[in-house]
Coordinates of C-alpha atoms in Angstrom, one line a residue:
M1 CA 0.1 0.1 -0.1
P2 CA 1.5 3.6 -1.1
R3 CA 2.6 5.5 2.0
A4 CA 1.3 9.3 2.3
K5 CA 4.4 11.7 2.3
S6 CA 3.0 13.0 5.8
D7 CA 3.8 9.5 7.0
K8 CA 7.7 10.5 7.3
D9 CA 6.9 11.7 10.5
R10 CA 6.2 8.6 12.0
K11 CA 8.7 6.5 13.4
I12 CA 9.4 2.9 12.4
F13 CA 9.3 0.2 15.5
V14 CA 11.1 -3.2 14.6
L15 CA 9.7 -5.7 17.3
D16 CA 11.7 -8.5 18.5
T17 CA 10.5 -12.0 19.4
S18 CA 11.0 -11.2 23.2
V19 CA 8.5 -8.4 23.0
I20 CA 5.8 -10.6 21.2
L21 CA 6.2 -13.4 23.9
Y22 CA 6.0 -10.7 26.4
A23 CA 2.7 -9.4 25.2
H24 CA 1.0 -10.8 22.1
N25 CA -0.9 -7.3 21.5
S26 CA 2.3 -5.2 21.7
I27 CA 2.0 -4.4 17.9
M28 CA -1.1 -2.3 18.8
N29 CA 0.7 -0.2 21.5
F30 CA 2.9 2.3 19.3
A31 CA 0.3 5.0 18.8
E32 CA 0.5 6.4 15.4
H33 CA 3.8 5.1 14.5
D34 CA 4.4 2.1 12.1
V35 CA 5.6 -1.4 13.4
V36 CA 7.8 -4.1 11.5
I37 CA 8.0 -7.8 12.1
P38 CA 11.0 -9.3 11.1
I39 CA 10.3 -12.7 9.0
T40 CA 12.9 -14.3 11.5
V41 CA 10.3 -13.2 14.4
L42 CA 7.6 -15.5 12.8
E43 CA 10.0 -18.2 12.4
E44 CA 11.0 -18.0 16.1
L45 CA 7.4 -17.8 17.0
D46 CA 6.6 -21.2 14.9
Q47 CA 8.7 -22.8 17.5
F48 CA 6.8 -21.6 20.5
K49 CA 3.3 -22.0 19.3
K50 CA 3.0 -25.6 20.8
G51 CA 2.5 -26.0 24.6
N52 CA 0.6 -24.9 27.4
D53 CA 3.1 -22.1 29.0
T54 CA 2.2 -18.5 28.6
K55 CA 4.9 -17.8 26.0
N56 CA 3.2 -20.4 23.8
F57 CA -0.1 -18.9 24.2
E58 CA 1.2 -15.5 23.3
A59 CA 2.7 -17.0 20.4
R60 CA -0.4 -18.4 19.2
E61 CA -2.4 -15.3 19.7
F62 CA -0.1 -13.1 17.9
I63 CA -0.1 -15.3 14.9
R64 CA -4.0 -15.1 15.0
L65 CA -4.0 -11.5 15.4
L66 CA -1.4 -10.9 12.6
D67 CA -3.8 -12.9 10.5
D68 CA -6.9 -10.9 11.4
L69 CA -5.0 -7.7 10.8
S70 CA -3.8 -8.5 7.3
K71 CA -6.8 -10.0 5.9
D72 CA -6.6 -10.1 2.1
N73 CA -3.5 -8.0 2.1
M74 CA -0.1 -9.4 1.5
I75 CA 1.9 -9.0 4.7
H76 CA 5.2 -8.0 3.3
N77 CA 3.2 -4.7 2.4
W78 CA 2.4 -2.0 4.7
T79 CA -0.9 -2.8 6.1
P80 CA -3.2 -0.5 8.3
L81 CA -3.6 -1.4 12.1
N82 CA -7.0 -1.1 13.6
G83 CA -8.2 2.3 14.5
K84 CA -7.7 5.8 12.7
T85 CA -5.2 6.9 15.2
K86 CA -2.9 3.8 14.6
G87 CA 0.0 3.5 12.1
Y88 CA 0.7 0.7 9.7
F89 CA 2.7 -2.7 9.9
R90 CA 4.5 -5.2 7.7
V91 CA 6.5 -8.2 7.8
L92 CA 10.0 -7.7 6.4
M93 CA 11.5 -10.5 4.6
N94 CA 15.2 -11.0 5.0
P95 CA 17.2 -8.5 3.1
D96 CA 20.5 -8.0 1.5
N97 CA 22.5 -5.3 3.1
N98 CA 25.6 -3.5 2.6
L99 CA 26.2 -3.8 6.2
N100 CA 25.8 -7.4 7.5
A101 CA 25.4 -8.2 11.2
N102 CA 26.1 -11.8 10.8
E103 CA 29.6 -10.7 9.3
I104 CA 30.2 -8.2 11.8
F105 CA 29.6 -10.3 14.6
G106 CA 31.2 -13.4 12.9
E107 CA 28.4 -15.5 13.6
E108 CA 25.0 -16.3 11.7
K109 CA 22.2 -16.0 14.5
N110 CA 18.7 -14.8 14.4
D111 CA 19.3 -11.9 16.5
H112 CA 21.6 -10.8 13.6
K113 CA 18.9 -11.4 11.1
I114 CA 16.8 -9.1 13.2
L115 CA 19.3 -6.5 13.3
N116 CA 19.9 -6.9 9.5
A117 CA 16.2 -6.0 9.2
A118 CA 16.6 -2.8 11.3
L119 CA 19.9 -1.7 9.3
H120 CA 17.7 -2.5 6.1
L121 CA 14.9 -0.3 7.0
K122 CA 17.4 2.5 8.1
Q123 CA 19.0 2.4 4.8
T124 CA 15.7 2.4 2.6
E125 CA 13.3 4.5 4.9
K126 CA 15.5 7.8 4.2
G127 CA 14.4 10.3 6.8
R128 CA 12.5 7.9 9.2
K129 CA 13.7 7.1 12.5
V130 CA 14.3 3.4 13.0
I131 CA 14.0 1.8 16.5
L132 CA 14.5 -1.7 17.5
V133 CA 12.3 -2.7 20.6
S134 CA 13.6 -5.7 22.5
K135 CA 13.5 -7.3 26.2
D136 CA 16.9 -8.9 25.4
I137 CA 19.5 -6.3 26.9
N138 CA 22.4 -7.8 25.1
L139 CA 20.4 -7.5 21.8
R140 CA 19.8 -3.9 22.4
L141 CA 23.6 -3.4 23.2
K142 CA 24.5 -5.0 19.7
A143 CA 21.7 -2.5 18.1
K144 CA 23.5 0.4 19.7
S145 CA 26.8 -0.7 18.5
L146 CA 25.4 -0.6 14.9
D147 CA 24.1 2.7 15.3
I148 CA 20.5 1.7 15.7
Y149 CA 18.3 3.1 18.1
A150 CA 17.2 0.5 20.6
E151 CA 14.7 0.6 23.6
D152 CA 12.9 -1.7 25.9
Y153 CA 8.9 -2.4 25.6
E154 CA 7.9 0.1 28.1
T155 CA 3.8 -0.7 28.0
G156 CA 3.0 -2.2 31.4
K157 CA 6.4 -1.2 33.0
I158 CA 6.4 0.5 36.4
K159 CA 7.8 4.0 35.9
N160 CA 9.2 4.6 39.3
I161 CA 9.9 1.5 41.4
N162 CA 10.7 3.3 44.2
E163 CA 7.0 4.4 44.8
L164 CA 6.3 0.7 45.7
E165 CA 8.5 1.3 48.7
N166 CA 5.8 3.6 49.9
T167 CA 2.9 1.1 49.9
G168 CA 1.9 -1.4 52.8
K169 CA 3.3 -0.1 56.2
F170 CA 3.4 3.4 57.6
I171 CA 4.7 5.2 60.6
I172 CA 2.9 8.0 62.1
E173 CA 4.7 10.1 64.8
N174 CA 3.4 12.2 67.5
V175 CA 0.1 10.5 67.5
D176 CA -2.1 11.8 70.5
I177 CA -1.5 9.7 73.6
D178 CA -5.4 9.3 74.3
A179 CA -6.0 7.5 70.3
I180 CA -3.2 5.1 71.3
N181 CA -4.8 4.2 74.9
Q182 CA -8.4 4.1 73.3
L183 CA -6.7 1.6 70.6
Y184 CA -5.4 -0.7 73.5
E185 CA -8.6 -0.4 75.6
S186 CA -11.3 -1.0 73.0
H187 CA -9.2 -2.6 70.1
S188 CA -10.7 -0.3 67.5
I189 CA -11.2 3.5 67.2
E190 CA -12.7 5.9 64.6
A191 CA -9.9 7.0 62.0
K192 CA -10.4 10.5 62.1
L193 CA -9.2 10.5 65.7
V194 CA -5.7 10.1 64.2
F195 CA -5.9 11.2 60.5
G196 CA -8.6 13.9 60.7
R197 CA -9.9 14.3 57.1
K198 CA -7.0 12.8 55.4
K199 CA -7.7 10.2 52.8
I200 CA -6.3 6.7 53.9
K201 CA -4.9 3.8 51.9
S202 CA -7.4 1.3 52.1
N203 CA -6.1 -1.8 54.1
G204 CA -3.2 0.0 54.9
Y205 CA -1.0 -1.0 58.1
F206 CA 0.3 1.7 60.7
I207 CA 2.9 2.1 63.4
L208 CA 1.3 4.8 65.5
K209 CA 3.9 6.3 67.8
N210 CA 4.3 9.1 70.5
E211 CA 7.2 9.7 72.9
K212 CA 5.9 7.3 75.5
N213 CA 4.0 4.4 73.5
S214 CA 3.4 2.7 70.2
V215 CA 0.7 0.4 68.7
L216 CA 0.2 -1.5 65.6
A217 CA -2.8 -0.7 63.6
Y218 CA -4.9 -1.6 60.7
F219 CA -7.4 0.7 58.5
S220 CA -10.7 -1.0 57.7
A221 CA -12.1 1.3 54.9
E222 CA -15.4 -0.8 55.3
D223 CA -15.8 0.6 58.9
N224 CA -13.7 3.8 58.5
R225 CA -11.9 2.5 61.7
L226 CA -8.4 1.9 62.8
E227 CA -8.3 -1.5 64.3
R228 CA -5.2 -2.8 66.9
V229 CA -3.2 -5.6 65.3
D230 CA -2.0 -8.1 67.7
K231 CA 0.4 -10.9 66.9
Q232 CA -1.6 -13.8 65.8
L233 CA -0.3 -17.5 65.8
A234 CA -0.9 -19.5 63.0
Y235 CA -0.3 -23.2 62.9
N236 CA 2.2 -22.7 65.7
V237 CA 4.2 -19.9 63.5
K238 CA 4.4 -16.5 65.4
P239 CA 5.4 -13.4 63.9
K240 CA 8.9 -12.1 64.8
N241 CA 8.3 -8.3 63.9
A242 CA 5.9 -5.8 63.0
E243 CA 6.2 -6.3 59.2
Q244 CA 5.4 -10.1 59.5
T245 CA 2.5 -9.3 62.2
F246 CA 0.8 -7.1 59.6
A247 CA 1.4 -9.9 56.7
M248 CA -0.2 -12.4 58.9
H249 CA -3.1 -10.1 59.6
A250 CA -3.7 -9.7 55.9
I251 CA -3.1 -13.4 55.2
L252 CA -5.8 -14.2 57.8
N253 CA -8.5 -11.4 57.3
P254 CA -11.5 -12.9 55.4
R255 CA -12.2 -9.4 53.8
V256 CA -9.0 -9.4 51.9
K257 CA -9.1 -11.6 48.7
L258 CA -5.8 -10.5 47.4
V259 CA -2.4 -10.2 49.2
T260 CA 1.2 -9.5 47.9
I261 CA 4.1 -10.1 50.2
Q262 CA 7.4 -8.4 49.0
G263 CA 10.7 -9.1 50.8
V264 CA 14.4 -10.2 50.3
A265 CA 15.2 -14.1 50.9
G266 CA 14.7 -15.3 54.7
T267 CA 12.2 -12.8 55.5
G268 CA 9.6 -15.4 56.0
K269 CA 7.1 -14.7 52.9
T270 CA 6.1 -18.3 51.9
L271 CA 6.2 -19.6 55.5
L272 CA 3.8 -17.0 56.9
A273 CA 1.5 -17.6 53.8
L274 CA 1.7 -21.2 54.0
A275 CA 1.0 -21.1 57.9
G276 CA -1.9 -18.8 57.3
A277 CA -3.3 -21.1 54.9
L278 CA -3.0 -24.2 57.1
E279 CA -4.8 -22.0 59.9
Q280 CA -7.6 -21.4 57.4
R281 CA -7.8 -24.8 55.9
R282 CA -11.4 -25.7 57.1
D283 CA -12.6 -22.4 55.4
F284 CA -11.5 -23.8 51.9
K285 CA -11.6 -26.8 49.7
Q286 CA -8.1 -26.9 49.0
V287 CA -4.6 -25.1 49.5
Y288 CA -2.6 -24.9 46.4
L289 CA 1.0 -23.8 46.7
A290 CA 2.7 -23.1 43.2
R291 CA 5.7 -21.5 42.0
P292 CA 6.8 -20.9 38.2
I293 CA 9.6 -23.0 36.8
V294 CA 12.7 -21.1 35.9
P295 CA 14.9 -23.5 34.2
L296 CA 18.7 -23.4 35.1
S297 CA 20.9 -21.9 32.6
N298 CA 17.8 -21.2 30.6
K299 CA 17.3 -24.9 29.4
D300 CA 13.8 -26.4 29.4
I301 CA 13.3 -29.0 32.3
G302 CA 13.5 -31.8 29.4
F303 CA 17.2 -31.6 29.7
L304 CA 17.1 -33.0 33.2
P305 CA 17.5 -36.6 33.7
G306 CA 14.5 -38.9 35.1
D307 CA 10.9 -38.8 34.9
I308 CA 8.6 -35.7 35.2
K309 CA 8.4 -36.0 39.1
S310 CA 12.3 -36.2 39.4
K311 CA 12.6 -33.2 36.9
L312 CA 10.2 -31.0 38.9
N313 CA 11.5 -32.1 42.3
P314 CA 14.3 -29.5 42.5
Y315 CA 12.2 -26.7 41.6
M316 CA 9.5 -27.5 44.3
E317 CA 11.9 -28.3 47.2
P318 CA 11.8 -24.9 48.9
L319 CA 8.1 -25.3 49.0
W320 CA 8.4 -28.5 50.8
D321 CA 11.1 -27.4 53.1
N322 CA 8.6 -24.6 54.5
L323 CA 5.9 -27.2 55.0
K324 CA 8.6 -29.5 56.7
F325 CA 9.5 -26.7 58.9
I326 CA 5.9 -25.8 60.2
Q327 CA 5.1 -29.6 60.6
N328 CA 8.4 -30.0 62.9
Q329 CA 6.8 -27.5 65.1
F330 CA 5.2 -30.4 66.4
K331 CA 5.7 -33.5 67.9
E332 CA 5.1 -36.7 65.2
S333 CA 2.5 -37.9 67.7
D334 CA 0.7 -34.5 67.8
K335 CA -2.7 -34.3 65.6
E336 CA -1.4 -31.0 64.1
Y337 CA 1.7 -33.1 62.5
Q338 CA -0.6 -35.9 61.4
K339 CA -2.8 -33.4 60.1
I340 CA -0.5 -32.0 57.3
T341 CA 0.6 -35.4 56.3
E342 CA -3.2 -36.2 56.1
L343 CA -3.8 -33.2 53.8
V344 CA -0.8 -34.1 51.6
N345 CA -2.4 -37.6 51.0
Q346 CA -5.9 -36.4 50.5
E347 CA -4.6 -33.5 48.1
K348 CA -6.1 -31.1 50.3
L349 CA -2.8 -29.5 50.4
V350 CA -1.1 -29.6 46.9
I351 CA 2.4 -28.1 46.0
Q352 CA 3.0 -28.0 42.1
P353 CA 4.6 -26.0 39.2
L354 CA 2.6 -23.0 38.4
A355 CA 2.0 -24.7 34.9
Y356 CA 0.2 -27.6 36.3
I357 CA -2.3 -25.1 38.0
R358 CA -2.9 -23.1 34.9
G359 CA -6.2 -23.6 33.5
R360 CA -7.9 -24.8 36.5
S361 CA -10.9 -23.5 38.1
L362 CA -9.8 -21.7 41.3
S363 CA -13.1 -21.8 43.4
N364 CA -13.1 -22.4 47.2
I365 CA -9.2 -22.4 47.0
F366 CA -6.5 -20.8 49.1
F367 CA -3.9 -20.1 46.4
I368 CA -0.3 -18.9 47.2
V369 CA 2.0 -18.1 44.5
D370 CA 5.6 -18.1 45.2
E371 CA 8.6 -16.2 43.2
A372 CA 5.8 -14.2 41.6
Q373 CA 8.5 -11.8 40.3
N374 CA 9.1 -14.4 37.8
L375 CA 5.9 -13.8 36.0
T376 CA 4.7 -11.6 33.5
P377 CA 2.0 -9.1 33.9
H378 CA -0.3 -11.2 31.5
E379 CA 0.3 -14.4 33.7
V380 CA -0.5 -12.5 37.0
K381 CA -3.5 -11.4 35.3
T382 CA -4.6 -14.7 34.0
I383 CA -4.3 -16.3 37.4
I384 CA -6.3 -13.8 39.3
T385 CA -9.2 -13.9 36.4
R386 CA -9.5 -17.6 37.4
A387 CA -10.6 -16.7 40.7
G388 CA -14.0 -18.1 41.7
E389 CA -16.2 -17.6 44.9
N390 CA -14.5 -17.9 48.1
T391 CA -10.8 -18.0 46.8
K392 CA -7.9 -16.0 48.3
I393 CA -4.7 -15.6 46.4
I394 CA -1.3 -14.7 48.1
F395 CA 1.7 -13.7 46.0
T396 CA 5.0 -13.5 47.4
G397 CA 8.5 -12.6 46.0
D398 CA 11.3 -10.2 45.7
V399 CA 11.0 -7.8 42.7
F400 CA 14.6 -7.3 42.8
Q401 CA 15.6 -10.9 42.2
I402 CA 14.5 -11.8 38.7
D403 CA 15.4 -15.2 37.5
T404 CA 13.9 -14.7 33.8
P405 CA 16.0 -13.3 31.0
Y406 CA 13.3 -10.8 29.8
L407 CA 11.9 -9.4 33.1
D408 CA 13.3 -6.8 35.4
S409 CA 12.1 -5.0 38.6
Q410 CA 9.8 -2.8 36.6
S411 CA 8.3 -5.0 34.1
N412 CA 7.6 -8.2 36.1
G413 CA 4.2 -9.3 37.2
L414 CA 4.6 -8.9 40.8
S415 CA 5.6 -5.2 40.6
Y416 CA 3.0 -4.7 37.9
L417 CA 0.2 -6.1 40.3
I418 CA 1.5 -4.1 43.3
D419 CA 1.4 -0.7 41.4
R420 CA -2.1 -1.2 39.5
V421 CA -4.2 -2.6 42.5
K422 CA -3.0 -0.5 45.3
D423 CA -5.6 1.2 47.4
H424 CA -8.2 -1.5 46.4
P425 CA -10.5 -2.5 49.3
L426 CA -10.1 -6.3 48.5
Y427 CA -6.2 -6.0 48.4
A428 CA -3.3 -5.6 50.9
H429 CA 0.3 -5.5 50.5
I430 CA 3.1 -5.8 52.9
K431 CA 7.0 -5.5 52.4
L432 CA 9.1 -7.6 55.0
E433 CA 12.2 -5.9 55.7
K434 CA 14.0 -8.0 58.3
G435 CA 15.6 -11.4 57.6
E436 CA 14.4 -14.1 60.2
R437 CA 15.9 -16.8 58.9
S438 CA 19.3 -16.6 60.6
E439 CA 21.9 -14.5 61.5
L440 CA 24.1 -15.9 58.9
A441 CA 21.5 -15.5 56.4
N442 CA 21.2 -11.8 57.2
L443 CA 24.8 -11.3 57.1
A444 CA 24.7 -12.4 53.2
N445 CA 21.6 -10.1 52.6
E446 CA 23.3 -7.3 54.2
L447 CA 27.1 -7.2 53.5
L448 CA 27.5 -9.5 50.6

C-alpha cells in the first residue's frame, strides 16, 4: 500500500521475538507509529506455538492477530492497524544489506537477522527514525553498536520502582496518647481521631507512635476505623516483627481476597503464607502452593534426567522445606503433625509447578503463588481472573531478584500487580524488611 508523504514523521518500530512473547498485542501499542516484524520473528514464534506455557499462548495469539489484521493483504506490504489513530505494519523478509550483522559479529544467528532488518529499514526508509524494540538487553546493546536506536518495551512497565516502597506499612509519629490508649482499651477507634479528614490507603498498616508508647494498627475502609493489630499465631508459627505481624493479619483477614508480600530471601514470605493457609484450611476446599519453573541456564526441564516428578522436584523443594518446617513445630504424635500428612495424602494441600495449576478453576481455594516476580503481568492477570467464589490469592516474591531473562524489577508481574491494584478494598500489600531465617542469612543479605 503506498504511503503518504506526511507519514515520514512516523517512527518505525522493529519488534523482536521477546516483545511478542511478553505481550502478543504489543503491535497495537505504538500509537500512530509504524511497526515492522522481521520474518525471522515469525519463524521463531513458530517454534513456540505448541505448549501450555504463557509464551506458547502469546505466540499463538499473536499469529492469529496478525492473520486477522492482514485480512486479504500481502503481509510484506504496509497494512493499516486497527483504528484511525494507529499506524501501519508489515513483515520484512530477510534483506540483502551492504552492512551485514552476521559478518560483523562473526556468527549467523536469528538475533543478527533481526538486526539486519533494522539496518535495511534505516537504509531504505530515509528520513524516518528506526527503533529496535527488544526485551533482550544484549540485543539492544548490539543494535546500539551498529548505530541503531534500541529500547525496551515500556507498556505495562512501572515508571518509578521506588514508589512501591511507599505501599503497605506507614509510620505515624506524634500520635495523641489518648488515641493510642483507646486502641489498647477498645481494640478499634474512628480513623478521624488520628488522621482527621485525610484520605487513608485501603487496608493500610500503621505503626502509631508518640514519645511514650506505640501500637500496631490496621485501617478498615469498610468501617472507616483503625483496628489494633496483635501478633496472631498460625499453626504454631508466630510473627517475629511488626511487618510479619501485618502480613499475617492480611493473610488471615477474610475481607482481603488478594495479598502481595514483597521481601528479600529469609524474611518469611512463603512460611507466613503457608502457615496462614493451614490455619484456615477448614474455610477452603484446597490449599494450592505453586511457583513458576525457571530452568537453570535457560534450558528447558526436558534436559534434566529422570521422569517428570524427578525433573520437577528440585524446583518444588523450597516449598516442601517450608511445609516440613511448620510440621516440625509439632511432635510426630501430635494431631497437627499428622493433619499435615493427611492433607497432602488427600490432596487437600497441593504443591505443584504453576504450569500445572493454570487452566484450573480456582473456586473455594487458598492459592499461594511463590516467586511471583518471575511472572509476566499477563500471567498474573490470568491467575487472578480464574478466581471463583471464596478464593484467596497470596503472591510472594522479591521484585529485585529476577531469574527470567526478559523481565526486570519494573516489568515483572509482581511489581505490575502492586502498582495497579494499590488502594483497592480487596487488596493488601506488605513489604517484609527484616530477615528472620538466621543471623548468617542476614549477614549475606546485608553485607554481600
